[in-house]
Short mmCIF file of N, CA and C in Angstrom, two decimals:
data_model
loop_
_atom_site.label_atom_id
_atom_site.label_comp_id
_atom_site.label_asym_id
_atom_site.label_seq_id
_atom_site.Cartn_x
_atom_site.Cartn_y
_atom_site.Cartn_z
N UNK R 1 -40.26 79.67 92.76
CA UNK R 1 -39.35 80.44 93.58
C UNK R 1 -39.99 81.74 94.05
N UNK R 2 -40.59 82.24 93.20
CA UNK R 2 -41.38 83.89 93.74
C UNK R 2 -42.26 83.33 94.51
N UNK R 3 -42.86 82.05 94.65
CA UNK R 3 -43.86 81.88 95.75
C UNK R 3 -42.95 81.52 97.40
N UNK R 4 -42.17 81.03 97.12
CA UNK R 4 -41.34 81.13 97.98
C UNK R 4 -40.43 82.15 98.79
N UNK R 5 -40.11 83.37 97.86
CA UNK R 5 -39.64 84.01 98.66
C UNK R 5 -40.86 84.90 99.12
N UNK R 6 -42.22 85.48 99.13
CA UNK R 6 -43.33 86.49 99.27
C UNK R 6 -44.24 85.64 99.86
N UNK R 7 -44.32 84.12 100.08
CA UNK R 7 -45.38 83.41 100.67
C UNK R 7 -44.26 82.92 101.84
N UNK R 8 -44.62 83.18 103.10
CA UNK R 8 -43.72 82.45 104.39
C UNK R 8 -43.94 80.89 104.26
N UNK R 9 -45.28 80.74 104.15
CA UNK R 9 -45.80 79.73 104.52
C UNK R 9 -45.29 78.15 103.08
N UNK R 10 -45.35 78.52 102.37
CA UNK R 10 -44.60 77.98 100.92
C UNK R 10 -43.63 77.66 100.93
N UNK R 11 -42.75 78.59 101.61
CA UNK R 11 -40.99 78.88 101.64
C UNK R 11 -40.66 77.58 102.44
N UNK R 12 -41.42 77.37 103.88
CA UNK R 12 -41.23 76.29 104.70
C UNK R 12 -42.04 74.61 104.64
N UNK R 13 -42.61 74.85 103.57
CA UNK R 13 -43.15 73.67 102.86
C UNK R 13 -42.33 73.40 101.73
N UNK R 14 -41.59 74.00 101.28
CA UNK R 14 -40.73 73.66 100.03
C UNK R 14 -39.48 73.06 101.01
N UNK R 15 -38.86 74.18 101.96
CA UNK R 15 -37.56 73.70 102.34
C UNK R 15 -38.18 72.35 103.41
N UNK R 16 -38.87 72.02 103.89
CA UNK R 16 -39.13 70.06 104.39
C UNK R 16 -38.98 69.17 103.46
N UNK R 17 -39.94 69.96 102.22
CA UNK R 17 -40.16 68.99 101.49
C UNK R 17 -38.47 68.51 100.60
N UNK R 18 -37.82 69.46 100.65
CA UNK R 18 -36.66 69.02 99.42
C UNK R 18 -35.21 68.31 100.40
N UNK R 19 -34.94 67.35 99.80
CA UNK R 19 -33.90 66.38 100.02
C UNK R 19 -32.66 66.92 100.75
N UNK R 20 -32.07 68.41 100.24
CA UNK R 20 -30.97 68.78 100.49
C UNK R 20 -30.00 68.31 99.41
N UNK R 21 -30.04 67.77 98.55
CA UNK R 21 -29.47 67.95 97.72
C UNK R 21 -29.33 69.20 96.66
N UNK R 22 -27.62 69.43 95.90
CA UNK R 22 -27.92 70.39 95.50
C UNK R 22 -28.03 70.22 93.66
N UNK R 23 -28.53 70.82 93.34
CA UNK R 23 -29.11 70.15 91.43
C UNK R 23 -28.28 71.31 90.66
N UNK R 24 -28.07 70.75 89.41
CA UNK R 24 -27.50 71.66 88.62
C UNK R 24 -27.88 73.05 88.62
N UNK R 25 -29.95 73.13 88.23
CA UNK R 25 -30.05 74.50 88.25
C UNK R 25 -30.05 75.52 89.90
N UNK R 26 -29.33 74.31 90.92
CA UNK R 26 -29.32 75.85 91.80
C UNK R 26 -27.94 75.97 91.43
N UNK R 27 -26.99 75.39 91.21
CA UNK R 27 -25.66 76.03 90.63
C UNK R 27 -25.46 77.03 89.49
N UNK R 28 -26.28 76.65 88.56
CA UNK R 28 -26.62 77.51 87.42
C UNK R 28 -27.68 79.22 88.29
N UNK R 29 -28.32 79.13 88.74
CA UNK R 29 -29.54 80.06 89.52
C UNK R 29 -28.15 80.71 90.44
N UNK R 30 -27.46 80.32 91.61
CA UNK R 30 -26.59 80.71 91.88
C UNK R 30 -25.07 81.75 91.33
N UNK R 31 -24.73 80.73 90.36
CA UNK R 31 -23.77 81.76 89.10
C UNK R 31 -24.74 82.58 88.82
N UNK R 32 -25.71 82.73 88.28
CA UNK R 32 -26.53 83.80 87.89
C UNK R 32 -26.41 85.05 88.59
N UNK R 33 -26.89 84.55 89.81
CA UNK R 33 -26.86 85.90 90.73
C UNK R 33 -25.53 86.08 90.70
N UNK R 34 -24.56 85.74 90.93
CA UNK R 34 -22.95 86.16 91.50
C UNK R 34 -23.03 87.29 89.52
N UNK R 35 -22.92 86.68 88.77
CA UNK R 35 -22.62 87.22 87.82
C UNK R 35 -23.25 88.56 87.85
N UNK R 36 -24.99 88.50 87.55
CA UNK R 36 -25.45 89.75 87.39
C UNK R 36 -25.13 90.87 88.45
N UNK R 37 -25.23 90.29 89.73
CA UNK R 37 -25.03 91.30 91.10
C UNK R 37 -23.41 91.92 90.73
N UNK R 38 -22.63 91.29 90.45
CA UNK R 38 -21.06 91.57 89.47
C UNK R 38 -21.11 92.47 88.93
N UNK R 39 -22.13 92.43 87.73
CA UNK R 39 -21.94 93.54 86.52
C UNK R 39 -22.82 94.66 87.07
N UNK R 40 -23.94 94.68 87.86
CA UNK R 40 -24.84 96.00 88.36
C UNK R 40 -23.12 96.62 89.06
N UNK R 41 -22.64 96.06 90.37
CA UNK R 41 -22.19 96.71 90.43
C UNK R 41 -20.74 97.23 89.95
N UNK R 42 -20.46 96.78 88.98
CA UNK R 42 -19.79 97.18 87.30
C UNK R 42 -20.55 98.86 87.08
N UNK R 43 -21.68 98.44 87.00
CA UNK R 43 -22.53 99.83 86.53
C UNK R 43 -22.08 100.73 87.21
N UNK R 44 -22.75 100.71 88.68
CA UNK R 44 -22.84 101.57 89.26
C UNK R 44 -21.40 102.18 90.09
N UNK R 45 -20.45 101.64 89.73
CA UNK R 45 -19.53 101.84 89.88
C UNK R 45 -18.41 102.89 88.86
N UNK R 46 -18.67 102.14 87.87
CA UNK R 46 -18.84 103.20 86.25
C UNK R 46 -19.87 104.28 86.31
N UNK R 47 -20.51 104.29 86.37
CA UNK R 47 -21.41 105.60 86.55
C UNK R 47 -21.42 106.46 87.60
N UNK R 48 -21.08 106.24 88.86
CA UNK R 48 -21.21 107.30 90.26
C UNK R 48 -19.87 107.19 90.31
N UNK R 49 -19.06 106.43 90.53
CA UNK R 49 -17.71 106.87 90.77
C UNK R 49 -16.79 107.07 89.92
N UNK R 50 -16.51 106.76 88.66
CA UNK R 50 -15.96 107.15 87.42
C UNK R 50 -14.82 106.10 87.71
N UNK R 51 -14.80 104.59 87.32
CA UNK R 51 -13.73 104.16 88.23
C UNK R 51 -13.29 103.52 86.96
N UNK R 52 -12.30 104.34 86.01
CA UNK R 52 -11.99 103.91 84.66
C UNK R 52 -11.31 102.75 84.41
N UNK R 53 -10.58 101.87 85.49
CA UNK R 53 -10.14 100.88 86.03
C UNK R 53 -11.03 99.39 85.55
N UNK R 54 -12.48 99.08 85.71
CA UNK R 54 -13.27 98.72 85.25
C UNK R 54 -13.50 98.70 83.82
N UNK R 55 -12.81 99.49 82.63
CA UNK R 55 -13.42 99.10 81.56
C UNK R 55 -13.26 97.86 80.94
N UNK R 56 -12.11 97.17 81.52
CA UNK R 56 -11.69 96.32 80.84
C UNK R 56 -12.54 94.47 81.46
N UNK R 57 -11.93 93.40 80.70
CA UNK R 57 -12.60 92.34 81.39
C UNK R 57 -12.26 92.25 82.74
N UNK R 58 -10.92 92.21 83.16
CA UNK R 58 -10.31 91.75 83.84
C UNK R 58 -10.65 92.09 85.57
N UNK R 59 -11.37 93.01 85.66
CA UNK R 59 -11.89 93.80 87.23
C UNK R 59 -13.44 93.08 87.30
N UNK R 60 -13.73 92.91 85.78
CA UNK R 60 -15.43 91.97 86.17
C UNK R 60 -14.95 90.77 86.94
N UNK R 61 -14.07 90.22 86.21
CA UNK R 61 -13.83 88.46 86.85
C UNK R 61 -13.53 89.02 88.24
N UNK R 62 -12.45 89.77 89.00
CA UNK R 62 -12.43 90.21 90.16
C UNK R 62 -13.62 90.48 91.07
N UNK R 63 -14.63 91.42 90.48
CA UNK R 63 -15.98 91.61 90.97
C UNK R 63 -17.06 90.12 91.16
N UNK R 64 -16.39 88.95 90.33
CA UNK R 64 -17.11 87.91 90.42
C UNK R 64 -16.74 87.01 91.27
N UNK R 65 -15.38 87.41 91.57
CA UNK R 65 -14.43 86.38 92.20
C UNK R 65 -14.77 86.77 93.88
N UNK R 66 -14.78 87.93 94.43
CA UNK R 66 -15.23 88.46 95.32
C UNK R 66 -16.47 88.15 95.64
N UNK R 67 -17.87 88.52 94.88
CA UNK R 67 -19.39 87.87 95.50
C UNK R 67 -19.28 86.88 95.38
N UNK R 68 -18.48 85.76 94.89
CA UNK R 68 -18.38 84.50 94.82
C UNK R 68 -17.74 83.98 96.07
N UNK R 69 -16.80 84.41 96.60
CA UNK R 69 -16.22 85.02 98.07
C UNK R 69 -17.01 84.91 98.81
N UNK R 70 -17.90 85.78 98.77
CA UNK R 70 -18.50 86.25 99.96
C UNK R 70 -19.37 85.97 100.41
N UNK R 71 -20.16 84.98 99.20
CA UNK R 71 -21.43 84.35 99.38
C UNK R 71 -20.89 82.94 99.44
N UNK R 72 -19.92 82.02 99.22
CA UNK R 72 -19.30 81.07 99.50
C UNK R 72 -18.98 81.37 100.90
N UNK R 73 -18.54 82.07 101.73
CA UNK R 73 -18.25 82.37 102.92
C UNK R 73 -19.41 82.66 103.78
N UNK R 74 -20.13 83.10 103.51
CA UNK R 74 -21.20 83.13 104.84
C UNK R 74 -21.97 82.37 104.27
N UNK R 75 -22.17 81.09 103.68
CA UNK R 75 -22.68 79.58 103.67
C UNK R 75 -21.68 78.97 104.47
N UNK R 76 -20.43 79.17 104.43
CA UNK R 76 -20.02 78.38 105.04
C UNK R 76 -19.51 78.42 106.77
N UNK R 77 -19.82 79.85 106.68
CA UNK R 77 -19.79 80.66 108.37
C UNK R 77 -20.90 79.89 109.25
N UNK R 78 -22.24 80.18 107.68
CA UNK R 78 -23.22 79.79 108.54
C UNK R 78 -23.55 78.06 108.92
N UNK R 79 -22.84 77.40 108.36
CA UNK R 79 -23.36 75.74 108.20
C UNK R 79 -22.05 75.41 109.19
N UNK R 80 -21.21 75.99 109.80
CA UNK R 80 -20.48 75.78 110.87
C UNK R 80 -20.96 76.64 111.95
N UNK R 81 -21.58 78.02 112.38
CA UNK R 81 -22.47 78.19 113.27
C UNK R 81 -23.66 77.23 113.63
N UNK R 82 -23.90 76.46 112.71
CA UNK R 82 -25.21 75.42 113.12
C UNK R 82 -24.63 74.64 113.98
N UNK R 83 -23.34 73.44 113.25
CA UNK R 83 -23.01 72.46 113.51
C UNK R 83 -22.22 72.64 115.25
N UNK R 84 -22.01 74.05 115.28
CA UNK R 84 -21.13 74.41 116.56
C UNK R 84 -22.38 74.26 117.49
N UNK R 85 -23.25 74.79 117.28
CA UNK R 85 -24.20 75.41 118.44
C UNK R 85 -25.25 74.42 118.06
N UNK R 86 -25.26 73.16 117.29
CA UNK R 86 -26.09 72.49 117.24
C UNK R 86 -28.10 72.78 117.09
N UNK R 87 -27.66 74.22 115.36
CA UNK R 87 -29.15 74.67 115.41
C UNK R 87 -28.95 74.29 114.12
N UNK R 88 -28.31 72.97 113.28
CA UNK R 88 -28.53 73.20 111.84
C UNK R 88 -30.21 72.96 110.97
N UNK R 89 -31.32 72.74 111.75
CA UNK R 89 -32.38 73.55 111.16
C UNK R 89 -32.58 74.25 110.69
N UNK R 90 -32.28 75.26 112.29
CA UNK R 90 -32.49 77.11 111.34
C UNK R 90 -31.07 77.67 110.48
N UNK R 91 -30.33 77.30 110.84
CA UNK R 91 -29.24 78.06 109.55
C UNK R 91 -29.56 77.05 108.34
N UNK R 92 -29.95 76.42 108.20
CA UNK R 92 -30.11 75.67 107.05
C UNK R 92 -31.42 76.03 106.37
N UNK R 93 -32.56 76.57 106.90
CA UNK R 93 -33.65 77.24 106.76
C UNK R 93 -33.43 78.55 106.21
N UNK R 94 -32.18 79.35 107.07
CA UNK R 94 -31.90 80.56 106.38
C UNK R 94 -31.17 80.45 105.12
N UNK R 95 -30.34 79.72 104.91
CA UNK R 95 -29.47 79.41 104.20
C UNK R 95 -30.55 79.34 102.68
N UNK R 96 -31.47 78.51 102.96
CA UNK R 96 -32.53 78.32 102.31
C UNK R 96 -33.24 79.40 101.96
N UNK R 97 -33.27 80.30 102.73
CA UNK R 97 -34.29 81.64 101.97
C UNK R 97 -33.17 82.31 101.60
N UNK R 98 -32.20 82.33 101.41
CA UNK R 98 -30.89 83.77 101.19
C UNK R 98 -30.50 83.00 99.89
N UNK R 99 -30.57 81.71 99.48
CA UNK R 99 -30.17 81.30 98.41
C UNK R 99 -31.40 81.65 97.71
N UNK R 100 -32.26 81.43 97.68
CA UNK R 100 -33.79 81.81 97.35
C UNK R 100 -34.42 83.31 96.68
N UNK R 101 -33.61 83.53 97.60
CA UNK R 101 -33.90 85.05 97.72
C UNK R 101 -33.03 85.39 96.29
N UNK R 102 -32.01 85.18 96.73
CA UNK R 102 -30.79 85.50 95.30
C UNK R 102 -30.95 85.27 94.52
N UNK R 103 -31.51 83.85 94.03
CA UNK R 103 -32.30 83.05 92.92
C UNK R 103 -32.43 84.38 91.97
N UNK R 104 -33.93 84.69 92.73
CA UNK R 104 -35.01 85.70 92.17
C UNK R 104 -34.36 86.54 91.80
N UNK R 105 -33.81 87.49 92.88
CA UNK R 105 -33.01 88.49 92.27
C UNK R 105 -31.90 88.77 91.05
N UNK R 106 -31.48 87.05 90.93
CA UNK R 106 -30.29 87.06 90.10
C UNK R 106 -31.34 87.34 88.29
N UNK R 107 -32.41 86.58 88.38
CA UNK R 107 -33.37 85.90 87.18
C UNK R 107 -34.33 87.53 87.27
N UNK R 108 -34.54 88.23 88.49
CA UNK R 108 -34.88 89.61 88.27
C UNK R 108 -34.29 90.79 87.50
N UNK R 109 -32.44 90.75 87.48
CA UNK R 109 -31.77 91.79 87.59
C UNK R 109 -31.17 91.64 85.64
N UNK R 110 -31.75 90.42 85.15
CA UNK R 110 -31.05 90.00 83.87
C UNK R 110 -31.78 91.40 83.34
N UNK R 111 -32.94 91.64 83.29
CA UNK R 111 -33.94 92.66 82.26
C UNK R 111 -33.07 94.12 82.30
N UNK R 112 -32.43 93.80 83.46
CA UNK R 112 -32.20 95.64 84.10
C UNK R 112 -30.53 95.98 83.48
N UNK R 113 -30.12 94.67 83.18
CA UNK R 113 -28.75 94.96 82.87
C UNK R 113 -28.93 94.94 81.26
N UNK R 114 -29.91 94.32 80.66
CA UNK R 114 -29.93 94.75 79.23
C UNK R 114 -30.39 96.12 78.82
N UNK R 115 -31.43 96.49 79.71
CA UNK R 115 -31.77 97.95 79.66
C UNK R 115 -30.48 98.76 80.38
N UNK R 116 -29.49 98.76 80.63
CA UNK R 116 -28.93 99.16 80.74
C UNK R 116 -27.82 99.62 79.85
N UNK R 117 -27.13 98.16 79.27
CA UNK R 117 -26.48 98.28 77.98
C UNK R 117 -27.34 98.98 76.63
N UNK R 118 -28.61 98.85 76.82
CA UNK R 118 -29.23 99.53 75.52
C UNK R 118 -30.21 100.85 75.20
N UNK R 119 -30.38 101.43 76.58
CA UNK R 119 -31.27 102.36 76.30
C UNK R 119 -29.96 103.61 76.47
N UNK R 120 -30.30 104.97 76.31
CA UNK R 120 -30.03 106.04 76.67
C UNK R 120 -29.95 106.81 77.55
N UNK R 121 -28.72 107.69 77.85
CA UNK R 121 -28.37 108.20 79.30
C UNK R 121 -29.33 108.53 80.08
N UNK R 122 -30.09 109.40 79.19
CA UNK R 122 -31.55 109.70 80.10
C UNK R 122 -32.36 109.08 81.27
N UNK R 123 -32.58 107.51 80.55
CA UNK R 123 -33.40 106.47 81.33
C UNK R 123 -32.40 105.88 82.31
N UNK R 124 -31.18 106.03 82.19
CA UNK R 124 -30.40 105.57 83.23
C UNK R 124 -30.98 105.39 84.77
N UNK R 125 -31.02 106.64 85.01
CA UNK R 125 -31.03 106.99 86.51
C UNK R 125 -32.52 106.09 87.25
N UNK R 126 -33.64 106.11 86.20
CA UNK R 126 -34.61 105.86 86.58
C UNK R 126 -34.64 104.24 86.53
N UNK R 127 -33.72 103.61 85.41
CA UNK R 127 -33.58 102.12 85.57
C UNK R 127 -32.45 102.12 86.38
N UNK R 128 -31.81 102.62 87.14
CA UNK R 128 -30.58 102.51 88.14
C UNK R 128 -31.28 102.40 89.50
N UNK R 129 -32.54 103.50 89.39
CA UNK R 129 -33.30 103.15 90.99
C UNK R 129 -34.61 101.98 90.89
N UNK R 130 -34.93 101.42 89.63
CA UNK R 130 -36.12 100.51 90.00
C UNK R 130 -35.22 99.11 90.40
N UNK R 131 -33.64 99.07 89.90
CA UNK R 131 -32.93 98.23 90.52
C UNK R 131 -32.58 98.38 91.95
N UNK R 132 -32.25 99.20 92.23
CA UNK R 132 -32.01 99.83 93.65
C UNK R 132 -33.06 99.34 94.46
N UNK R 133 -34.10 99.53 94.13
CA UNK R 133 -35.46 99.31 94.71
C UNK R 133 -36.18 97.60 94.81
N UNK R 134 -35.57 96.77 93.68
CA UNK R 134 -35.68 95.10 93.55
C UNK R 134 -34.91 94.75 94.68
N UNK R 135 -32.98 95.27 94.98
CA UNK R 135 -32.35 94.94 95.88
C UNK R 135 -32.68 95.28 97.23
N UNK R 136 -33.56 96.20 97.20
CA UNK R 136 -34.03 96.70 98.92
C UNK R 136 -34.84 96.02 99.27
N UNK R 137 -35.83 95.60 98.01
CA UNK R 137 -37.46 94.32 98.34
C UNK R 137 -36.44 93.74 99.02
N UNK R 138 -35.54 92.60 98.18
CA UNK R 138 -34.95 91.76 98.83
C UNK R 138 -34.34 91.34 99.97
N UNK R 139 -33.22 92.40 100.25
CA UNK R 139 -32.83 92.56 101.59
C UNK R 139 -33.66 92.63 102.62
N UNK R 140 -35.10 93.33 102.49
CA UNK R 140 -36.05 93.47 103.66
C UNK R 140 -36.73 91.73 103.78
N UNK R 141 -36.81 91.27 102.44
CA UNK R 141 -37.13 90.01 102.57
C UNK R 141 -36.60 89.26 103.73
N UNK R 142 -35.12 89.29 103.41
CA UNK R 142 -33.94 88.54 103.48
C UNK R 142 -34.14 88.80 105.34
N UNK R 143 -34.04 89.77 105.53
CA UNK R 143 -33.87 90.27 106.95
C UNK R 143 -35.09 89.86 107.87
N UNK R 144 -36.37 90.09 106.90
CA UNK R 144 -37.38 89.42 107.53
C UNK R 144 -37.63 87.92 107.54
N UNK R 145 -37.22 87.28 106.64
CA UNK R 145 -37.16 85.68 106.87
C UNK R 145 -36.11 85.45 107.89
N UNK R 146 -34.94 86.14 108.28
CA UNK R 146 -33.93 85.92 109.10
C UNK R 146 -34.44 85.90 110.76
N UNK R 147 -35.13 87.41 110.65
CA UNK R 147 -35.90 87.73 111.94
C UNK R 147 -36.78 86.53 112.36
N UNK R 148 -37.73 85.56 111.34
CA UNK R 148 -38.48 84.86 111.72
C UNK R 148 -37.98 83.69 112.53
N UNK R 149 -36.95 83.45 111.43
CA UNK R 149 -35.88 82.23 111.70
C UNK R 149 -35.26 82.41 112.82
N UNK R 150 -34.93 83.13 113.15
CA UNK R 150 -34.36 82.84 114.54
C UNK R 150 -35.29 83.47 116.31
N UNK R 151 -36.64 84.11 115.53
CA UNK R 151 -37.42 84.33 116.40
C UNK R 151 -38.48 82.74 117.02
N UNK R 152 -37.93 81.76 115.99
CA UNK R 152 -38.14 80.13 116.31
C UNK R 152 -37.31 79.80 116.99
N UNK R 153 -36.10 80.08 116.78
CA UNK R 153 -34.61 79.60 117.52
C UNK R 153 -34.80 80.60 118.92
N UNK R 154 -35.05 81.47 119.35
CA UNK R 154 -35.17 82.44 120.78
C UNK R 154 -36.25 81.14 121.93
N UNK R 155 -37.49 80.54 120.76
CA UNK R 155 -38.25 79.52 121.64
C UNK R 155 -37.96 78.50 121.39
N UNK R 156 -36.86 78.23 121.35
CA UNK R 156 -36.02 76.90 121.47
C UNK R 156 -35.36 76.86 122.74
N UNK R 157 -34.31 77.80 122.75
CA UNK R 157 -32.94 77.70 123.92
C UNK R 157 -32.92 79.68 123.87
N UNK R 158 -33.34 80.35 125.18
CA UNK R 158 -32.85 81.20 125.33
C UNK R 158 -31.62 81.35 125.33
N UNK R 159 -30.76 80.90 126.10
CA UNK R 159 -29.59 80.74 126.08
C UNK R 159 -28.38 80.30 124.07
N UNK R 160 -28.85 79.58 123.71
CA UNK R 160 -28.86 79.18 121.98
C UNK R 160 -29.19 80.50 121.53
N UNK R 161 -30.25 81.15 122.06
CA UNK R 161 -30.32 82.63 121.33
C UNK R 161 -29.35 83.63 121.32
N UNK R 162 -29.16 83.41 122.67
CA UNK R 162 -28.20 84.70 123.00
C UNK R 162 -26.76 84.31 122.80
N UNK R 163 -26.26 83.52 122.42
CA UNK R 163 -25.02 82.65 121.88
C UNK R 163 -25.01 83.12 120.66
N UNK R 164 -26.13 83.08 120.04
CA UNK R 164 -26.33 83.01 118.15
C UNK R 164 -26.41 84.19 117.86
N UNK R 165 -26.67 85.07 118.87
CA UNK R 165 -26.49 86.59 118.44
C UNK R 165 -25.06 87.39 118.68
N UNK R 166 -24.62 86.79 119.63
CA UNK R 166 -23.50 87.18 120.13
C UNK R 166 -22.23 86.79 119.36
N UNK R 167 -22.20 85.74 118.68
CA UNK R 167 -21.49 85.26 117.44
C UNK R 167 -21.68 85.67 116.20
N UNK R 168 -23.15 85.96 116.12
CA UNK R 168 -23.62 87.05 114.60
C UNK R 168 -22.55 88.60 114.71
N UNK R 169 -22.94 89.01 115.66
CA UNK R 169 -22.95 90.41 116.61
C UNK R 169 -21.38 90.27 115.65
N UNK R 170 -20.15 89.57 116.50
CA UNK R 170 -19.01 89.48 115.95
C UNK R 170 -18.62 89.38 114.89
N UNK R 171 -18.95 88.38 114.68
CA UNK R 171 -18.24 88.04 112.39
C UNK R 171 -19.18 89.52 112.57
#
C-alpha cells in the first residue's frame, strides 16, 4: 500500500491489475481509518476546543457514524458521477487512490493515538502536529492523484471535462 500511494506508477499497475472486488481486509483497512480519523478528531476537539460533551462513549460512535457518512457518500457521489457521464475508469481510479490513501493513513495514525493516550501534556502539541503533518502528506497526495486523474479525463472529452468540473464545482 505505501508503494502505492508515493509510487504513481505502482498505484496504476495495482488498480488494472485487481478484480474489483472488495476483500475483507479493505473493510477491515477501511473501519480502521473511519475509527482512528474519529478518535484524532475526539482529541483535537478535547484539547483546542474544550468540548466536555465528548467525554463520554456516546459522541465517539456519532464521530464514527458521521466519517462513516461521509466517506460512504462521496463513494457513492462518485460511482454515480462515473456512471452519469460515462467516465467510470477515472472515478474508479480515484476512488482507488482515496481508499488507498486512507488505508495508510488509517494503519499510520494507530501509533499517534497511543502516544497520545500515554505520554504527557508536554509532548502533546508536538505529537498533535507530526499528525497534522501525516494528514496534510495525504491530502496533497490525495489532491495530486486527483489532479492526475482527471488531467487523463481533460484528454479524453474536453467537453466530459468541463461537465466533471462543473458538477465537482457544485456538490
Amino acid at each position: 500500500m505505501l508503494q502505492a500511494v508515493f509510487d504513481r506508477n505502482a498505484s496504476q499497475q495495482i488498480f488494472r491489475g485487481r478484480s474489483g472486488e472488495i476483500s475483507f481486509a479493505d473493510i477491515l483497512l477501511n473501519a480502521n481509518f473511519v475509527v482512528v480519523i474519529s478518535l484524532y478528531a475526539r482529541f483535537f476537539l478535547l484539547k483546542y476546543f474544550h468540548v466536555a460533551s465528548l467525554e463520554s462513549f456516546t459522541p465517539i460512535l456519532f464521530l464514527i457514524f458521521l466519517f462513516t457518512f461521509f466517506v460512504a457518500l462521496k463513494i457513492i457521489l462518485l460511482k454515480a458521477i462515473g456512471y452519469i457521464f460515462e467516465v467510470e475508469q477515472f472515478t474508479n481510479e480515484y476512488i482507488y487512490n482515496f481508499t488507498t490513501i486512507t488505508k495508510v493513513l488509517g494503519i499510520s495514525m494507530i501509533p499517534i493515538l497511543f502516544m497520545f493516550y500515554t505520554s504527557s501534556e508536554k509532548y502533546f502539541n508536538i505529537i498533535f502536529e507530526i499528525a497534522l503533518a501525516m494528514v496534510c502528506i495525504c491530502v496533497v497526495m490525495l489532491i495530486a492523484r486527483g489532479l492526475s486523474t482527471t488531467y487523463k479525463l481533460m484528454y479524453r472529452s474536453v467537453y466530459h471535462f468541463l461537465i466533471y468540473i462543473c458538477v465537482a464545482e457544485i456538490l
